mmCIF file of C-alpha atoms in Angstrom:
data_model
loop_
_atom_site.group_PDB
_atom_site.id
_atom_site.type_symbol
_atom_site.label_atom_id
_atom_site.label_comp_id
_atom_site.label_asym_id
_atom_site.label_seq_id
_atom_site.Cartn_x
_atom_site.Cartn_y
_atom_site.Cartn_z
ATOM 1 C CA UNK A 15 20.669 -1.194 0.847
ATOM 2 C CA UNK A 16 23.708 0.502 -0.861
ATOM 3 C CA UNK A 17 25.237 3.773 0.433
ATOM 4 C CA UNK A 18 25.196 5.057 -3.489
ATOM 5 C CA UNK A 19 21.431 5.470 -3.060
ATOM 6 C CA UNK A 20 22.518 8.339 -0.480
ATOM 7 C CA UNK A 21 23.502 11.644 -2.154
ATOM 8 C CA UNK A 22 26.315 13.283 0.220
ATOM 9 C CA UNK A 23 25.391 17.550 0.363
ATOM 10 C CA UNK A 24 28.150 19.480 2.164
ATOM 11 C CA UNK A 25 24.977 21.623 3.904
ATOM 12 C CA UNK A 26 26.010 25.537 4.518
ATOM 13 C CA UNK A 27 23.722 28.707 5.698
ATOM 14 C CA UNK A 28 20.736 29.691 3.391
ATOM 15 C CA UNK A 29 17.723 31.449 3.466
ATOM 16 C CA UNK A 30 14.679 28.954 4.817
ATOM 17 C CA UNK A 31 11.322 29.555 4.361
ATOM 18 C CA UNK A 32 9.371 32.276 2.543
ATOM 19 C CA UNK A 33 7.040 35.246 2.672
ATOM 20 C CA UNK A 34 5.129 34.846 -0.414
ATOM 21 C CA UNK A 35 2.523 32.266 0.448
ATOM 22 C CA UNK A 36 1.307 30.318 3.428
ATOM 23 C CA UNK A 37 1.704 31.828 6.950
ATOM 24 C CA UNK A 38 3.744 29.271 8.803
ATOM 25 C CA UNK A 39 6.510 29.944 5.902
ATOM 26 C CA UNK A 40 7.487 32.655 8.225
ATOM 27 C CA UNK A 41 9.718 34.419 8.549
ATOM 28 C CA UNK A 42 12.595 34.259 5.740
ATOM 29 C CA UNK A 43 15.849 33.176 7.984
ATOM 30 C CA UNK A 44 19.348 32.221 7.749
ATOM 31 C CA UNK A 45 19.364 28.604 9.056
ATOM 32 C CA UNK A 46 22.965 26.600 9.585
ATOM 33 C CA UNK A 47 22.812 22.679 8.090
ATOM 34 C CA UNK A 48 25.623 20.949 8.723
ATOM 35 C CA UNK A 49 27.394 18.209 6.214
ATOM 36 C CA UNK A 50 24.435 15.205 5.577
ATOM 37 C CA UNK A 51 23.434 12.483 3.130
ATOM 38 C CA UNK A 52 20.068 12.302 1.874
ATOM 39 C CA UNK A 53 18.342 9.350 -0.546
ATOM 40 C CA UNK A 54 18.776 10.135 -4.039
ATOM 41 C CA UNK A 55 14.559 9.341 -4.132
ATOM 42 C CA UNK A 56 11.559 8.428 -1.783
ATOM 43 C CA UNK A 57 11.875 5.216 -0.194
ATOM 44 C CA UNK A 58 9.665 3.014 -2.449
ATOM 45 C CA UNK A 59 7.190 -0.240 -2.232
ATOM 46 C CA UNK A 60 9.997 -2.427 -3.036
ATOM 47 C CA UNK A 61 12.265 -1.356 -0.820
ATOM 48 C CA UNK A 62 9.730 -1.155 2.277
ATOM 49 C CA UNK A 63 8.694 -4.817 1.179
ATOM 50 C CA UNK A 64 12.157 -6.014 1.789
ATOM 51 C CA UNK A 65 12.036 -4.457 5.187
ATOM 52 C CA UNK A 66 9.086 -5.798 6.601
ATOM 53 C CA UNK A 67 10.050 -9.563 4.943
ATOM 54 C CA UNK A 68 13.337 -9.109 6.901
ATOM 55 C CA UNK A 69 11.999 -7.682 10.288
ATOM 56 C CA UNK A 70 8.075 -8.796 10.202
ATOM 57 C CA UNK A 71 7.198 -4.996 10.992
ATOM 58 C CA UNK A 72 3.366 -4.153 11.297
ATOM 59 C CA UNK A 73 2.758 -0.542 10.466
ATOM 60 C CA UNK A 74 0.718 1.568 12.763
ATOM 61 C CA UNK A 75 -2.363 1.074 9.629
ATOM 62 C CA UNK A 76 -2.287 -3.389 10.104
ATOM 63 C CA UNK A 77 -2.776 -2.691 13.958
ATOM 64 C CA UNK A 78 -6.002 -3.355 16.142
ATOM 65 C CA UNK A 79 -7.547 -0.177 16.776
ATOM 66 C CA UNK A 80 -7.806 -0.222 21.151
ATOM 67 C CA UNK A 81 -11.357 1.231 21.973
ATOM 68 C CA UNK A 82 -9.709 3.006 25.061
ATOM 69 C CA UNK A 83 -8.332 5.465 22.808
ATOM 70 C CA UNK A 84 -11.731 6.314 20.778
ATOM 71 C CA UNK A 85 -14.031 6.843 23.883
ATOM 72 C CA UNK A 86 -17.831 7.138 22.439
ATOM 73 C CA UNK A 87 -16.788 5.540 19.495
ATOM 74 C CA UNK A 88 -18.409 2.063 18.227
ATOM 75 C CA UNK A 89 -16.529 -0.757 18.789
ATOM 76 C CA UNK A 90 -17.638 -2.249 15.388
ATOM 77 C CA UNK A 91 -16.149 0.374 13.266
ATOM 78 C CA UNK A 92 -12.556 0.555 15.248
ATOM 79 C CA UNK A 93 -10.717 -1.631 12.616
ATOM 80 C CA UNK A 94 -7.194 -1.463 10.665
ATOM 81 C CA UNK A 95 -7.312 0.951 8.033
ATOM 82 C CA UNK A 96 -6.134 4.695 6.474
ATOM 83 C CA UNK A 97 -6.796 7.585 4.540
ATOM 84 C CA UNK A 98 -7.506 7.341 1.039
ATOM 85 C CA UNK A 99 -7.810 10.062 -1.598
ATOM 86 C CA UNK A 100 -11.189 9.313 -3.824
ATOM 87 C CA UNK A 101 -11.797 12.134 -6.650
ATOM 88 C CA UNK A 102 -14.811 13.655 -6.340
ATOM 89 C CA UNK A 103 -17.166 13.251 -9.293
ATOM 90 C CA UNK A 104 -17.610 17.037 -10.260
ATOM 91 C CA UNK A 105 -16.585 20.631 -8.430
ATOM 92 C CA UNK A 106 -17.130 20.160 -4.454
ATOM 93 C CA UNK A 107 -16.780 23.362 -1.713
ATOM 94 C CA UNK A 108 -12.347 23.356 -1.476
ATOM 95 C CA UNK A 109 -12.717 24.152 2.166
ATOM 96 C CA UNK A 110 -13.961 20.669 3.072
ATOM 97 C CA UNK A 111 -11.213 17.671 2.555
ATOM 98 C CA UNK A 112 -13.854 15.184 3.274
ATOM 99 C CA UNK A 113 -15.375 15.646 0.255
ATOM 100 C CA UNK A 114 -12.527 14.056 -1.130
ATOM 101 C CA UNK A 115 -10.816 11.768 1.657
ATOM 102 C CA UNK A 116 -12.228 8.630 2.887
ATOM 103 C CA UNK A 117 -11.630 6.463 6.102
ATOM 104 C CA UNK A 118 -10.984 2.625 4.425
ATOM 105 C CA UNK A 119 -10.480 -0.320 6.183
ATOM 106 C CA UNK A 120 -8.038 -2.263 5.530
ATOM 107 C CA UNK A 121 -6.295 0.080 3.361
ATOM 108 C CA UNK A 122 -2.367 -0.212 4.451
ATOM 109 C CA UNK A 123 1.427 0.163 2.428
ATOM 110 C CA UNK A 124 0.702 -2.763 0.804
ATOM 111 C CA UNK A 125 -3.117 -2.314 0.228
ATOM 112 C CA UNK A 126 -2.890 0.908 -1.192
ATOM 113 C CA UNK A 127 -6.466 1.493 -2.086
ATOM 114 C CA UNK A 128 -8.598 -1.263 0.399
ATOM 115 C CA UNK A 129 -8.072 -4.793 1.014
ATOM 116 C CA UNK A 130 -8.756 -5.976 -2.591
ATOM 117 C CA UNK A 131 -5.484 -3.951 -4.166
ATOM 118 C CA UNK A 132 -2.008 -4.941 -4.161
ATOM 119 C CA UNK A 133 0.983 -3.493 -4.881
ATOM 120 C CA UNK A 134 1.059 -4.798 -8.747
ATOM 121 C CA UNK A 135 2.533 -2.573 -11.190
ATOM 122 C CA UNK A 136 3.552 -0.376 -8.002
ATOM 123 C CA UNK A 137 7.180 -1.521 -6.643
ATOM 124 C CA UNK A 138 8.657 1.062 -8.181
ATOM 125 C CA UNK A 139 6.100 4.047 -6.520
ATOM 126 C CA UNK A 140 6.746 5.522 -3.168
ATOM 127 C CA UNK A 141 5.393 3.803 0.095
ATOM 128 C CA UNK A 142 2.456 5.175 1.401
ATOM 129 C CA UNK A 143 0.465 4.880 4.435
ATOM 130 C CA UNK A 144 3.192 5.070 6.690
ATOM 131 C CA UNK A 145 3.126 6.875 9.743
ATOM 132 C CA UNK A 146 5.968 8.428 11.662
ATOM 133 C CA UNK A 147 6.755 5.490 13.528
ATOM 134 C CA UNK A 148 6.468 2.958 10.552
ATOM 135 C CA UNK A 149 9.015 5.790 8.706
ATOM 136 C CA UNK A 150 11.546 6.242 11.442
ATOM 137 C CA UNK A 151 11.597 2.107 12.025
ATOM 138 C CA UNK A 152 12.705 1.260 8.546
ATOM 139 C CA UNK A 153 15.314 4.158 8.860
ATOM 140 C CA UNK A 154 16.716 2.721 11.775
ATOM 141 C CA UNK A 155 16.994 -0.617 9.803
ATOM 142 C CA UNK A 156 19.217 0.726 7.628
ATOM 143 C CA UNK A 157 21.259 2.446 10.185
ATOM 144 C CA UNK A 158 19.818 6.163 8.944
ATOM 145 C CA UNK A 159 17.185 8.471 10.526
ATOM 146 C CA UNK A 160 15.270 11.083 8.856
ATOM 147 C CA UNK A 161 15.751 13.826 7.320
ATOM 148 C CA UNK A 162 15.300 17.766 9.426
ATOM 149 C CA UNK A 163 13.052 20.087 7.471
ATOM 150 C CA UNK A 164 16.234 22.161 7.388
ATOM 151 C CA UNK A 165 17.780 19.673 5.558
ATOM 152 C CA UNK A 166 14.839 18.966 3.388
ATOM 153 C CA UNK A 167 14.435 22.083 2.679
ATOM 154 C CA UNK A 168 17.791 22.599 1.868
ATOM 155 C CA UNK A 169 18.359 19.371 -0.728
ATOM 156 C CA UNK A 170 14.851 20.472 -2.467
ATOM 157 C CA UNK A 171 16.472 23.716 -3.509
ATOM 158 C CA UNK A 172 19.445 22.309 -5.779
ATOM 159 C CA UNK A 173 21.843 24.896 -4.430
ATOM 160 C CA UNK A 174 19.639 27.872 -5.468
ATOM 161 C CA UNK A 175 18.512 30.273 -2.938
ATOM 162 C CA UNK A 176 15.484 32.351 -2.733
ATOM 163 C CA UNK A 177 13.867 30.809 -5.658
ATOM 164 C CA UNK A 178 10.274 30.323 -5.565
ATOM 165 C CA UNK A 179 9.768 26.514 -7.169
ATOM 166 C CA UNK A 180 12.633 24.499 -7.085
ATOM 167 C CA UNK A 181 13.284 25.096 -11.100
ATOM 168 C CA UNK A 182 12.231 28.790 -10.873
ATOM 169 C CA UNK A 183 9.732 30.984 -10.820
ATOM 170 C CA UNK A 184 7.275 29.490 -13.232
ATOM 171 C CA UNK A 185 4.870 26.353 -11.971
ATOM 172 C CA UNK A 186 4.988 24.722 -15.134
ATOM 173 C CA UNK A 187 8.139 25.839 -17.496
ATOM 174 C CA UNK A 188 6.956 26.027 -20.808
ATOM 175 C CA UNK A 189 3.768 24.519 -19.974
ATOM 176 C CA UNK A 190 5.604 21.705 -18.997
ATOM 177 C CA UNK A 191 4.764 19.862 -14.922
ATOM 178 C CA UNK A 192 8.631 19.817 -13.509
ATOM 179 C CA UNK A 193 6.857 16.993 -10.529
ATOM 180 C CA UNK A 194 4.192 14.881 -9.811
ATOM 181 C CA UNK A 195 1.477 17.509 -8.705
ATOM 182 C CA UNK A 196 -2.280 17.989 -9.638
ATOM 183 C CA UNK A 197 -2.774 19.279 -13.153
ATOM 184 C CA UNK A 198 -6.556 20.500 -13.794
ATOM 185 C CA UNK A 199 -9.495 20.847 -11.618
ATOM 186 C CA UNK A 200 -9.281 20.104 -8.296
ATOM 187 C CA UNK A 201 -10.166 16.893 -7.084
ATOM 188 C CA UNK A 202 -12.184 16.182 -10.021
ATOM 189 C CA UNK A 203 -10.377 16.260 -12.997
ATOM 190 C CA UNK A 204 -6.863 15.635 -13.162
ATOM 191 C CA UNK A 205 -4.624 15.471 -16.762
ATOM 192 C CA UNK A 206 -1.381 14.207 -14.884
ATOM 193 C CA UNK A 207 -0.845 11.232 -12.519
ATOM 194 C CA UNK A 208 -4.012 11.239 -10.059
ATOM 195 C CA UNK A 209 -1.732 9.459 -8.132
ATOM 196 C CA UNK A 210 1.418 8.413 -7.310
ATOM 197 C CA UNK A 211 3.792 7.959 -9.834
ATOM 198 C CA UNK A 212 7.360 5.769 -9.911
ATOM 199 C CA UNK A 213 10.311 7.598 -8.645
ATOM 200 C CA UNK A 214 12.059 10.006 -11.275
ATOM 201 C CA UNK A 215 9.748 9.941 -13.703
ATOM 202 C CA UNK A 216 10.411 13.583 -13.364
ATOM 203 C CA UNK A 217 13.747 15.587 -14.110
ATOM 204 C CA UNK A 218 16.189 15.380 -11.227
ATOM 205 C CA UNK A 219 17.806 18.230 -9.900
ATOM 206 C CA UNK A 220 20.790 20.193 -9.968
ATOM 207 C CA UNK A 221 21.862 17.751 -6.830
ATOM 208 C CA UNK A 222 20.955 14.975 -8.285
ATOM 209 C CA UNK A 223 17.879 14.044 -6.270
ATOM 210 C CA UNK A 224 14.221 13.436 -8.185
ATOM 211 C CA UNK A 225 10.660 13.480 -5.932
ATOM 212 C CA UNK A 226 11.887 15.873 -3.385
ATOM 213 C CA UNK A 227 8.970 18.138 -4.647
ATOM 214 C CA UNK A 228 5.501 16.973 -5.686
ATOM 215 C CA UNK A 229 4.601 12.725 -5.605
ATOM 216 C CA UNK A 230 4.348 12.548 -2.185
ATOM 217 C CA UNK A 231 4.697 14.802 0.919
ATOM 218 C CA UNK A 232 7.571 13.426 2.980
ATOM 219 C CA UNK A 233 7.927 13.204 7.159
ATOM 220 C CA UNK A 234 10.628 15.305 8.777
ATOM 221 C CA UNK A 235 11.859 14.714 12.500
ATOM 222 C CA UNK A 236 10.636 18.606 13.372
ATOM 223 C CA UNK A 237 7.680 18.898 15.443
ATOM 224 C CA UNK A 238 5.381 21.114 13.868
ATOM 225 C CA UNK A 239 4.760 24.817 14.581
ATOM 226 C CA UNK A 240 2.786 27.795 13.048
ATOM 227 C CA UNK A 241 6.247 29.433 11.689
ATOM 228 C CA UNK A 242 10.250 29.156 11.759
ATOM 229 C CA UNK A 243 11.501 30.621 15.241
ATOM 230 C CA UNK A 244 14.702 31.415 14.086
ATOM 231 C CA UNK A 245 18.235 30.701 16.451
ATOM 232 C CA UNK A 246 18.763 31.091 19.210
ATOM 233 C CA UNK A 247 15.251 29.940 20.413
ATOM 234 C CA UNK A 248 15.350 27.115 17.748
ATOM 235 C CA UNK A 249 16.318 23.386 18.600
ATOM 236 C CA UNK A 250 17.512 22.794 15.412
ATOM 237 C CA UNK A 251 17.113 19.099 16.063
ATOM 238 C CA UNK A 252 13.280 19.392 15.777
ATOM 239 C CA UNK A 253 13.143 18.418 19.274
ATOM 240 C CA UNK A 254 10.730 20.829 22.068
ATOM 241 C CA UNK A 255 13.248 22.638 24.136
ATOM 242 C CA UNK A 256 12.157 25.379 27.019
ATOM 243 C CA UNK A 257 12.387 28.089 24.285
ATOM 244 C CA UNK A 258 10.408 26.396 21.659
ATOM 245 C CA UNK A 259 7.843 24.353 23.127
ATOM 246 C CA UNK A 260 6.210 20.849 21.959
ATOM 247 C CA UNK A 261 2.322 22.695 21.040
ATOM 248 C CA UNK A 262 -0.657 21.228 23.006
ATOM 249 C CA UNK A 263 -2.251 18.429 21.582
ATOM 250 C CA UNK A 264 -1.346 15.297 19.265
ATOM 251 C CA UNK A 265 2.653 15.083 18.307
ATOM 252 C CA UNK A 266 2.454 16.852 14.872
ATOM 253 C CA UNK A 267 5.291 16.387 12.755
ATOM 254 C CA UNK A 268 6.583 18.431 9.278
ATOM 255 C CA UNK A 269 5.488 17.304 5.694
ATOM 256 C CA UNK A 270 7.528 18.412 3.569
ATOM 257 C CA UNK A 271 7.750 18.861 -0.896
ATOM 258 C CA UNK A 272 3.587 18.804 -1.631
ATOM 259 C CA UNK A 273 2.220 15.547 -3.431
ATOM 260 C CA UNK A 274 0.577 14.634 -6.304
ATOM 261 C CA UNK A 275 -2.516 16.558 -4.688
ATOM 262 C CA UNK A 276 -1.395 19.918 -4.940
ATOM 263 C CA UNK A 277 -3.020 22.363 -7.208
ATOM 264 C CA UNK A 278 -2.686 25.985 -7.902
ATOM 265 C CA UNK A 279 -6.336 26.298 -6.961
ATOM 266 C CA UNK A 280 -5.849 24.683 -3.800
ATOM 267 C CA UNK A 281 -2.698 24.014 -2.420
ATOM 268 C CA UNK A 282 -0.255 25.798 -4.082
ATOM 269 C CA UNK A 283 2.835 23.873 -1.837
ATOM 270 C CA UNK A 284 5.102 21.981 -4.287
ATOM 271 C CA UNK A 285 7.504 24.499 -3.551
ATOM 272 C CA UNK A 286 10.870 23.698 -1.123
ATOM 273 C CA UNK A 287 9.711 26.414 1.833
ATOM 274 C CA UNK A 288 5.989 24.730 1.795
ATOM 275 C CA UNK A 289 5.603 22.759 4.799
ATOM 276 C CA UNK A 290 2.496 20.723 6.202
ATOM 277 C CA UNK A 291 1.405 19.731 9.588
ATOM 278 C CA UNK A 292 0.635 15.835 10.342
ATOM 279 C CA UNK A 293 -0.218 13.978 12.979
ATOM 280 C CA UNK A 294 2.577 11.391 13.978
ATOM 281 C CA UNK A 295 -0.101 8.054 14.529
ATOM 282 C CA UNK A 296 -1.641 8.958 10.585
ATOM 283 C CA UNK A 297 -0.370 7.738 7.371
ATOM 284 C CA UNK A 298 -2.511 8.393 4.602
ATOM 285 C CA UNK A 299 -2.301 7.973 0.483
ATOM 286 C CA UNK A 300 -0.035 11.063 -0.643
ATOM 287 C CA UNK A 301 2.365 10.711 2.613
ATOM 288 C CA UNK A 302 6.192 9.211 1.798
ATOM 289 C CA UNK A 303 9.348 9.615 3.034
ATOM 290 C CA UNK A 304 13.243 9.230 2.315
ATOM 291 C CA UNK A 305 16.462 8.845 4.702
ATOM 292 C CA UNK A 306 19.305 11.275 5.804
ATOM 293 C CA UNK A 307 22.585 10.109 7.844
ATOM 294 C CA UNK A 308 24.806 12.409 9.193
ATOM 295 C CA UNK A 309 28.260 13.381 7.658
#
């Protein structure tokens, strides 16, 4: 892998997060990032191939399922698999994601869709299906880590503050999508991608880097809470500290940048302060990522 796929940012102070939309965007702070490279675009099918031919990784998705961990559960139906996204056929109740997520076995990076797909026409799409282990191993590979939310935050903004979409304050400029993000009726009916779609196929911005908003959500080191806890009780490492506790329950790591899922009507998060919660064991069909190195 070549260090020109890196993009060096000289970091700075600016204003993280926002009070506009979602309450764990709270509250609008200064936040300190130092000097960092980040990839130019989301690590993609090609590039995770060459990984696992030159390590023989298994992600967490190609792994036996151990009963001990699903007490009550039947034995039969604890196989390899992940989360896919299935549009619905017509208008379903929003609150309910199962209407339009489904548990498939076999389903893994290189089995995008179940055991019958491949990865044909796809090379140049971002991985999916990898969980935060899977993500952090190949960034280790190439001597990198991932990216903070700071610093995601940060690179999806393009050097201007306070703005509410990365190009401005219009969704769609003109009419025109600026990323890969639902366009239509939610999950039903969809006039853009339905999918993933290959990297930059969408204007690049004013740093140079394409996909950092909309295609797919993209893992960050930070654990996950319900809001920015601004310095001094911030690790700004992501990591728990006595100040800013790990929550109770499963890891939960940052998403950051939306995916091709999000939709005015329901999940209005292609924006750089939108952040998502997931589960560190669960990669699932809109869920990417790209790799930072300090500077």
């Amino acid at each position: 892998m070549s260090e020109h796929d890196l993009v060096p940012l000289s970091g700075g102070t600016f204003l993280m997060g926002s009070e506009d939309f979602y309450p764990d965007e709270r509250p609008v702070h200064q936040r300190e990032v130092g000097p960092f490279a980040i990839d130019r675009h989301p690590v993609t099918n090609a590039q995770y191939a060459e990984f696992v031919s030159a390590t023989g990784y298994v992600t967490v998705a190609e792994r036996e399922l151990d009963p001990a961990d699903f007490p009550g559960a039947d034995p039969a139906a604890l196989v390899p698999g992940a989360m896919v996204f299935t549009p619905t056929e017509g208008p379903v109740d929003l609150g309910n994601w199962r209407h339009w997520w489904r548990w498939q076995p076999g389903a893994a990076w290189n089995r995008p869709f179940g055991p019958d797909s491949d990865l044909d026409g796809l090379l140049d799409h971002p991985v999916v299906h990898v969980a935060f282990e899977d993500a952090t191993a190949y960034a280790a590979w190439r001597g990198l880590r991932l990216p903070t939310e700071a610093e995601h935050e940060l690179a999806a903004r393009g050097g201007h503050e306070g703005r509410m979409f990365a190009w401005g304050a219009d969704p769609y400029p003109d009419g025109v999508p600026q990323a890969n993000t639902w366009i239509g009726r939610f999950p039903y009916d969809n006039q853009g991608y339905g999918g993933t779609s290959p990297v930059g196929s969408f204007p690049a911005n004013d740093f140079g880097l394409v996909d950092l908003i909309g295609n797919t959500w993209e893992w960050t080191t930070d654990i996950y809470r319900p809001g920015h806890h601004p310095a001094p009780s911030l690790d700004l490492s992501g990591r728990p500290s006595l100040l800013n506790p790990e929550p109770a329950g499963a890891p939960r790591r940052v998403l950051k940048g939306g995916s091709f899922l999000c939709s005015p009507e329901y999940c209005l998060r292609f924006r750089p302060a939108a952040r998502s919660p997931q589960t560190e064991d669960t990669g699932m069909s809109h869920v990417g990522f790209r790799c930072a190195q300090d500077r």
